[in-house]
Amino acid sequence: QNTIATTVSPHTFPLAQDCEGPLGTPRTQVATMMLLKSFAGPVRGISCLCAPVSRSYHSRRQARRIAFVGKKADAMRGNVFTPEAASPEPLVFQATHVPAFTLPNGWTPPPESPPDLPFFIQRTGTGKCLPVYSSYKNANTRVITVLRQVDGDVKMLQQELAKVCGVPVAQKPGRLEVKGHHVNAVREWLVGLGF
């Protein structure tokens, strides 16, 4: 494994002094300096000499890898600074309906009367299921949750769905799309609304 010898002036590079957080560890400091040096060349305010023992040059890819490994190690140690999460806005329409029963696959019987809400979700014709699906794209590396058969005030449903899933919701023709796998959460919320 390569060891890196670093000469840093503490007056021009304050990260080398007493730092806390993700940039406080020596490995991440070196990786950050290497990344700055490889991308921008000599940077004003930073005087560093990064010279590995066995080789004299780090490519951009190697610098990125070292920086990523340092961040990953810091995250595993719990040293990553995360800003305080803003308190989520409360839902305008709370899930209060309790179905008579739920099958293991998540199916619930449709309610006798539709809920009095500004939006409406029509169940499918054959199985009377909620039209919440997961779509896999980019060679199964990207998952999208799709809600179809939406009617009424779609903007209000889009805002509420964003609060339920915690990510932005995209409105497409005839459907709403959410990044990530949120099928169970969306289905439980819709059942709780009475759909």
PDB file of C-alpha atoms in Angstrom:
ATOM      1  CA  GLN A   1       0.000   0.000   0.000  1.00  0.00           C
ATOM      2  CA  ASN A   2       1.317   3.396  -0.918  1.00  0.00           C
ATOM      3  CA  THR A   3       2.223   5.769   1.861  1.00  0.00           C
ATOM      4  CA  ILE A   4       2.057   9.457   1.116  1.00  0.00           C
ATOM      5  CA  ALA A   5       4.479  12.023   2.443  1.00  0.00           C
ATOM      6  CA  THR A   6       2.889  15.455   2.747  1.00  0.00           C
ATOM      7  CA  THR A   7       4.379  18.807   3.549  1.00  0.00           C
ATOM      8  CA  VAL A   8       1.750  21.386   4.465  1.00  0.00           C
ATOM      9  CA  SER A   9       2.184  24.914   5.676  1.00  0.00           C
ATOM     10  CA  PRO A  10      -0.267  25.407   8.575  1.00  0.00           C
ATOM     11  CA  HIS A  11      -0.479  29.141   7.851  1.00  0.00           C
ATOM     12  CA  THR A  12      -1.716  28.692   4.305  1.00  0.00           C
ATOM     13  CA  PHE A  13      -3.781  25.517   4.752  1.00  0.00           C
ATOM     14  CA  PRO A  14      -5.882  25.659   7.948  1.00  0.00           C
ATOM     15  CA  LEU A  15      -7.252  22.138   7.467  1.00  0.00           C
ATOM     16  CA  ALA A  16      -3.906  20.753   8.572  1.00  0.00           C
ATOM     17  CA  GLN A  17      -4.376  22.231  12.033  1.00  0.00           C
ATOM     18  CA  ASP A  18      -6.970  21.180  14.569  1.00  0.00           C
ATOM     19  CA  CYS A  19      -9.989  20.348  12.438  1.00  0.00           C
ATOM     20  CA  GLU A  20     -13.069  18.381  13.334  1.00  0.00           C
ATOM     21  CA  GLY A  21     -15.416  16.593  10.990  1.00  0.00           C
ATOM     22  CA  PRO A  22     -14.806  14.778   7.713  1.00  0.00           C
ATOM     23  CA  LEU A  23     -11.780  16.863   6.717  1.00  0.00           C
ATOM     24  CA  GLY A  24     -10.080  16.433  10.069  1.00  0.00           C
ATOM     25  CA  THR A  25      -8.565  13.027   9.433  1.00  0.00           C
ATOM     26  CA  PRO A  26      -5.074  13.013   7.870  1.00  0.00           C
ATOM     27  CA  ARG A  27      -6.075  10.618   5.090  1.00  0.00           C
ATOM     28  CA  THR A  28      -8.899  12.873   3.973  1.00  0.00           C
ATOM     29  CA  GLN A  29      -6.673  15.956   4.206  1.00  0.00           C
ATOM     30  CA  VAL A  30      -4.146  14.370   1.889  1.00  0.00           C
ATOM     31  CA  ALA A  31      -6.844  13.187  -0.490  1.00  0.00           C
ATOM     32  CA  THR A  32      -8.414  16.653  -0.553  1.00  0.00           C
ATOM     33  CA  MET A  33      -5.073  18.286  -1.270  1.00  0.00           C
ATOM     34  CA  MET A  34      -4.334  15.756  -4.003  1.00  0.00           C
ATOM     35  CA  LEU A  35      -7.759  16.324  -5.528  1.00  0.00           C
ATOM     36  CA  LEU A  36      -7.267  20.088  -5.521  1.00  0.00           C
ATOM     37  CA  LYS A  37      -3.787  19.744  -6.959  1.00  0.00           C
ATOM     38  CA  SER A  38      -4.866  17.337  -9.717  1.00  0.00           C
ATOM     39  CA  PHE A  39      -7.870  19.412 -10.781  1.00  0.00           C
ATOM     40  CA  ALA A  40      -6.643  22.968 -10.446  1.00  0.00           C
ATOM     41  CA  GLY A  41      -2.874  22.692 -10.411  1.00  0.00           C
ATOM     42  CA  PRO A  42      -1.233  25.104  -7.984  1.00  0.00           C
ATOM     43  CA  VAL A  43      -4.036  26.694  -5.982  1.00  0.00           C
ATOM     44  CA  ARG A  44      -3.561  30.080  -4.343  1.00  0.00           C
ATOM     45  CA  GLY A  45      -3.490  29.773  -0.568  1.00  0.00           C
ATOM     46  CA  ILE A  46      -2.451  26.117  -0.544  1.00  0.00           C
ATOM     47  CA  SER A  47       1.171  25.081  -0.492  1.00  0.00           C
ATOM     48  CA  CYS A  48       1.371  21.319  -0.482  1.00  0.00           C
ATOM     49  CA  LEU A  49       3.709  18.749  -1.878  1.00  0.00           C
ATOM     50  CA  CYS A  50       2.123  15.348  -2.324  1.00  0.00           C
ATOM     51  CA  ALA A  51       4.628  12.695  -3.284  1.00  0.00           C
ATOM     52  CA  PRO A  52       3.880   8.981  -2.895  1.00  0.00           C
ATOM     53  CA  VAL A  53       6.774   6.711  -2.057  1.00  0.00           C
ATOM     54  CA  SER A  54       6.425   4.222  -4.907  1.00  0.00           C
ATOM     55  CA  ARG A  55       5.123   6.519  -7.672  1.00  0.00           C
ATOM     56  CA  SER A  56       5.368  10.203  -8.327  1.00  0.00           C
ATOM     57  CA  TYR A  57       2.003  10.915  -9.980  1.00  0.00           C
ATOM     58  CA  HIS A  58      -1.623  10.318  -9.083  1.00  0.00           C
ATOM     59  CA  SER A  59      -4.206  10.408 -11.817  1.00  0.00           C
ATOM     60  CA  ARG A  60      -7.540  12.126 -11.286  1.00  0.00           C
ATOM     61  CA  ARG A  61      -9.240   8.764 -10.994  1.00  0.00           C
ATOM     62  CA  GLN A  62      -6.822   7.659  -8.258  1.00  0.00           C
ATOM     63  CA  ALA A  63      -7.293  10.945  -6.404  1.00  0.00           C
ATOM     64  CA  ARG A  64     -11.066  10.537  -6.552  1.00  0.00           C
ATOM     65  CA  ARG A  65     -10.804   6.966  -5.294  1.00  0.00           C
ATOM     66  CA  ILE A  66      -8.600   7.990  -2.379  1.00  0.00           C
ATOM     67  CA  ALA A  67     -10.987  10.821  -1.502  1.00  0.00           C
ATOM     68  CA  PHE A  68     -13.986   8.480  -1.705  1.00  0.00           C
ATOM     69  CA  VAL A  69     -12.316   5.819   0.436  1.00  0.00           C
ATOM     70  CA  GLY A  70     -11.489   8.468   3.025  1.00  0.00           C
ATOM     71  CA  LYS A  71     -15.073   9.737   3.104  1.00  0.00           C
ATOM     72  CA  LYS A  72     -16.422   6.207   3.303  1.00  0.00           C
ATOM     73  CA  ALA A  73     -14.124   5.372   6.211  1.00  0.00           C
ATOM     74  CA  ASP A  74     -15.147   8.569   7.982  1.00  0.00           C
ATOM     75  CA  ALA A  75     -18.804   7.726   7.446  1.00  0.00           C
ATOM     76  CA  MET A  76     -18.287   4.267   8.929  1.00  0.00           C
ATOM     77  CA  ARG A  77     -16.612   5.845  11.970  1.00  0.00           C
ATOM     78  CA  GLY A  78     -19.455   8.353  12.300  1.00  0.00           C
ATOM     79  CA  ASN A  79     -17.280  11.407  11.631  1.00  0.00           C
ATOM     80  CA  VAL A  80     -19.388  12.771   8.772  1.00  0.00           C
ATOM     81  CA  PHE A  81     -20.987  16.140   9.360  1.00  0.00           C
ATOM     82  CA  THR A  82     -24.687  16.022   8.577  1.00  0.00           C
ATOM     83  CA  PRO A  83     -26.717  19.216   8.838  1.00  0.00           C
ATOM     84  CA  GLU A  84     -29.723  19.063  11.099  1.00  0.00           C
ATOM     85  CA  ALA A  85     -32.642  17.769   9.100  1.00  0.00           C
ATOM     86  CA  ALA A  86     -35.472  20.237   8.771  1.00  0.00           C
ATOM     87  CA  SER A  87     -38.647  19.097  10.447  1.00  0.00           C
ATOM     88  CA  PRO A  88     -40.895  17.588   7.767  1.00  0.00           C
ATOM     89  CA  GLU A  89     -44.149  19.347   7.043  1.00  0.00           C
ATOM     90  CA  PRO A  90     -47.183  17.510   8.359  1.00  0.00           C
ATOM     91  CA  LEU A  91     -49.482  15.820   5.900  1.00  0.00           C
ATOM     92  CA  VAL A  92     -52.643  17.699   5.009  1.00  0.00           C
ATOM     93  CA  PHE A  93     -54.504  14.405   4.549  1.00  0.00           C
ATOM     94  CA  GLN A  94     -53.704  11.953   7.333  1.00  0.00           C
ATOM     95  CA  ALA A  95     -54.160   8.193   6.871  1.00  0.00           C
ATOM     96  CA  THR A  96     -56.997   7.263   9.237  1.00  0.00           C
ATOM     97  CA  HIS A  97     -58.853   4.479   7.410  1.00  0.00           C
ATOM     98  CA  VAL A  98     -58.208   0.944   8.688  1.00  0.00           C
ATOM     99  CA  PRO A  99     -59.004  -1.845   6.195  1.00  0.00           C
ATOM    100  CA  ALA A 100     -60.963  -4.942   7.228  1.00  0.00           C
ATOM    101  CA  PHE A 101     -57.996  -7.192   6.386  1.00  0.00           C
ATOM    102  CA  THR A 102     -54.743  -7.169   4.445  1.00  0.00           C
ATOM    103  CA  LEU A 103     -53.356 -10.044   2.391  1.00  0.00           C
ATOM    104  CA  PRO A 104     -49.621 -10.917   2.562  1.00  0.00           C
ATOM    105  CA  ASN A 105     -49.050  -9.294  -0.847  1.00  0.00           C
ATOM    106  CA  GLY A 106     -50.448  -5.981   0.463  1.00  0.00           C
ATOM    107  CA  TRP A 107     -53.900  -6.211  -1.148  1.00  0.00           C
ATOM    108  CA  THR A 108     -56.807  -4.742   0.772  1.00  0.00           C
ATOM    109  CA  PRO A 109     -60.499  -4.781  -0.183  1.00  0.00           C
ATOM    110  CA  PRO A 110     -61.723  -1.595  -1.849  1.00  0.00           C
ATOM    111  CA  PRO A 111     -63.818   0.663   0.383  1.00  0.00           C
ATOM    112  CA  GLU A 112     -67.592   0.810  -0.045  1.00  0.00           C
ATOM    113  CA  SER A 113     -67.592   4.553  -0.733  1.00  0.00           C
ATOM    114  CA  PRO A 114     -64.735   6.702  -2.103  1.00  0.00           C
ATOM    115  CA  PRO A 115     -63.129   9.202   0.274  1.00  0.00           C
ATOM    116  CA  ASP A 116     -64.030  12.887   0.073  1.00  0.00           C
ATOM    117  CA  LEU A 117     -60.672  14.208  -1.126  1.00  0.00           C
ATOM    118  CA  PRO A 118     -59.664  16.635  -3.915  1.00  0.00           C
ATOM    119  CA  PHE A 119     -57.867  13.813  -5.754  1.00  0.00           C
ATOM    120  CA  PHE A 120     -58.886  10.273  -6.645  1.00  0.00           C
ATOM    121  CA  ILE A 121     -56.998   7.061  -7.476  1.00  0.00           C
ATOM    122  CA  GLN A 122     -58.935   4.488  -9.496  1.00  0.00           C
ATOM    123  CA  ARG A 123     -58.186   0.853  -8.672  1.00  0.00           C
ATOM    124  CA  THR A 124     -57.323  -1.577 -11.470  1.00  0.00           C
ATOM    125  CA  GLY A 125     -60.149  -3.330 -13.277  1.00  0.00           C
ATOM    126  CA  THR A 126     -59.219  -6.997 -12.891  1.00  0.00           C
ATOM    127  CA  GLY A 127     -57.803  -7.388  -9.391  1.00  0.00           C
ATOM    128  CA  LYS A 128     -59.067  -4.167  -7.796  1.00  0.00           C
ATOM    129  CA  CYS A 129     -55.482  -3.356  -6.769  1.00  0.00           C
ATOM    130  CA  LEU A 130     -54.012   0.058  -6.158  1.00  0.00           C
ATOM    131  CA  PRO A 131     -52.042   1.158  -9.255  1.00  0.00           C
ATOM    132  CA  VAL A 132     -48.673   1.571  -7.522  1.00  0.00           C
ATOM    133  CA  TYR A 133     -45.811  -0.035  -9.420  1.00  0.00           C
ATOM    134  CA  SER A 134     -42.020  -0.154  -9.367  1.00  0.00           C
ATOM    135  CA  SER A 135     -40.126   0.419 -12.604  1.00  0.00           C
ATOM    136  CA  TYR A 136     -36.502  -0.640 -13.080  1.00  0.00           C
ATOM    137  CA  LYS A 137     -34.396   1.325 -15.575  1.00  0.00           C
ATOM    138  CA  ASN A 138     -30.749   1.672 -16.630  1.00  0.00           C
ATOM    139  CA  ALA A 139     -29.994  -2.059 -16.520  1.00  0.00           C
ATOM    140  CA  ASN A 140     -31.843  -2.451 -13.203  1.00  0.00           C
ATOM    141  CA  THR A 141     -29.675   0.143 -11.451  1.00  0.00           C
ATOM    142  CA  ARG A 142     -32.370   2.811 -11.047  1.00  0.00           C
ATOM    143  CA  VAL A 143     -35.716   2.171  -9.350  1.00  0.00           C
ATOM    144  CA  ILE A 144     -38.736   4.407  -9.857  1.00  0.00           C
ATOM    145  CA  THR A 145     -42.079   4.138  -8.064  1.00  0.00           C
ATOM    146  CA  VAL A 146     -44.986   4.870 -10.408  1.00  0.00           C
ATOM    147  CA  LEU A 147     -48.532   5.848  -9.374  1.00  0.00           C
ATOM    148  CA  ARG A 148     -51.076   5.583 -12.201  1.00  0.00           C
ATOM    149  CA  GLN A 149     -54.798   6.278 -12.724  1.00  0.00           C
ATOM    150  CA  VAL A 150     -54.686   9.618 -10.902  1.00  0.00           C
ATOM    151  CA  ASP A 151     -57.623  12.001 -11.206  1.00  0.00           C
ATOM    152  CA  GLY A 152     -58.642  15.326  -9.667  1.00  0.00           C
ATOM    153  CA  ASP A 153     -56.168  17.770  -8.089  1.00  0.00           C
ATOM    154  CA  VAL A 154     -52.900  16.128  -9.151  1.00  0.00           C
ATOM    155  CA  LYS A 155     -50.759  18.990  -7.802  1.00  0.00           C
ATOM    156  CA  MET A 156     -52.100  18.448  -4.282  1.00  0.00           C
ATOM    157  CA  LEU A 157     -51.492  14.696  -4.564  1.00  0.00           C
ATOM    158  CA  GLN A 158     -47.973  15.388  -5.836  1.00  0.00           C
ATOM    159  CA  GLN A 159     -47.183  17.571  -2.801  1.00  0.00           C
ATOM    160  CA  GLU A 160     -48.598  15.027  -0.351  1.00  0.00           C
ATOM    161  CA  LEU A 161     -46.757  12.156  -2.041  1.00  0.00           C
ATOM    162  CA  ALA A 162     -43.486  14.089  -1.761  1.00  0.00           C
ATOM    163  CA  LYS A 163     -44.063  14.398   1.997  1.00  0.00           C
ATOM    164  CA  VAL A 164     -44.815  10.671   2.313  1.00  0.00           C
ATOM    165  CA  CYS A 165     -41.749   9.540   0.345  1.00  0.00           C
ATOM    166  CA  GLY A 166     -39.353  12.291   1.413  1.00  0.00           C
ATOM    167  CA  VAL A 167     -38.143  12.907  -2.161  1.00  0.00           C
ATOM    168  CA  PRO A 168     -39.418  15.105  -5.012  1.00  0.00           C
ATOM    169  CA  VAL A 169     -42.213  13.699  -7.171  1.00  0.00           C
ATOM    170  CA  ALA A 170     -42.279  14.173 -10.951  1.00  0.00           C
ATOM    171  CA  GLN A 171     -45.570  14.570 -12.776  1.00  0.00           C
ATOM    172  CA  LYS A 172     -45.690  12.782 -16.118  1.00  0.00           C
ATOM    173  CA  PRO A 173     -48.672  12.352 -18.464  1.00  0.00           C
ATOM    174  CA  GLY A 174     -51.094  10.014 -16.694  1.00  0.00           C
ATOM    175  CA  ARG A 175     -48.819   9.152 -13.785  1.00  0.00           C
ATOM    176  CA  LEU A 176     -46.646  10.373 -10.927  1.00  0.00           C
ATOM    177  CA  GLU A 177     -43.054   9.134 -10.583  1.00  0.00           C
ATOM    178  CA  VAL A 178     -40.914   9.001  -7.431  1.00  0.00           C
ATOM    179  CA  LYS A 179     -37.206   8.155  -7.371  1.00  0.00           C
ATOM    180  CA  GLY A 180     -36.517   5.093  -5.264  1.00  0.00           C
ATOM    181  CA  HIS A 181     -38.520   2.088  -4.106  1.00  0.00           C
ATOM    182  CA  HIS A 182     -41.482   3.496  -2.157  1.00  0.00           C
ATOM    183  CA  VAL A 183     -44.216   1.090  -3.262  1.00  0.00           C
ATOM    184  CA  ASN A 184     -45.111  -0.160   0.216  1.00  0.00           C
ATOM    185  CA  ALA A 185     -45.114   3.301   1.803  1.00  0.00           C
ATOM    186  CA  VAL A 186     -47.295   4.780  -0.958  1.00  0.00           C
ATOM    187  CA  ARG A 187     -49.664   1.811  -0.890  1.00  0.00           C
ATOM    188  CA  GLU A 188     -50.091   1.960   2.902  1.00  0.00           C
ATOM    189  CA  TRP A 189     -50.740   5.708   2.752  1.00  0.00           C
ATOM    190  CA  LEU A 190     -53.350   5.332  -0.006  1.00  0.00           C
ATOM    191  CA  VAL A 191     -55.089   2.522   1.890  1.00  0.00           C
ATOM    192  CA  GLY A 192     -55.110   4.713   4.972  1.00  0.00           C
ATOM    193  CA  LEU A 193     -56.763   7.491   2.989  1.00  0.00           C
ATOM    194  CA  GLY A 194     -59.554   5.121   1.996  1.00  0.00           C
ATOM    195  CA  PHE A 195     -58.712   4.222  -1.608  1.00  0.00           C
TER     196      PHE A 195
END
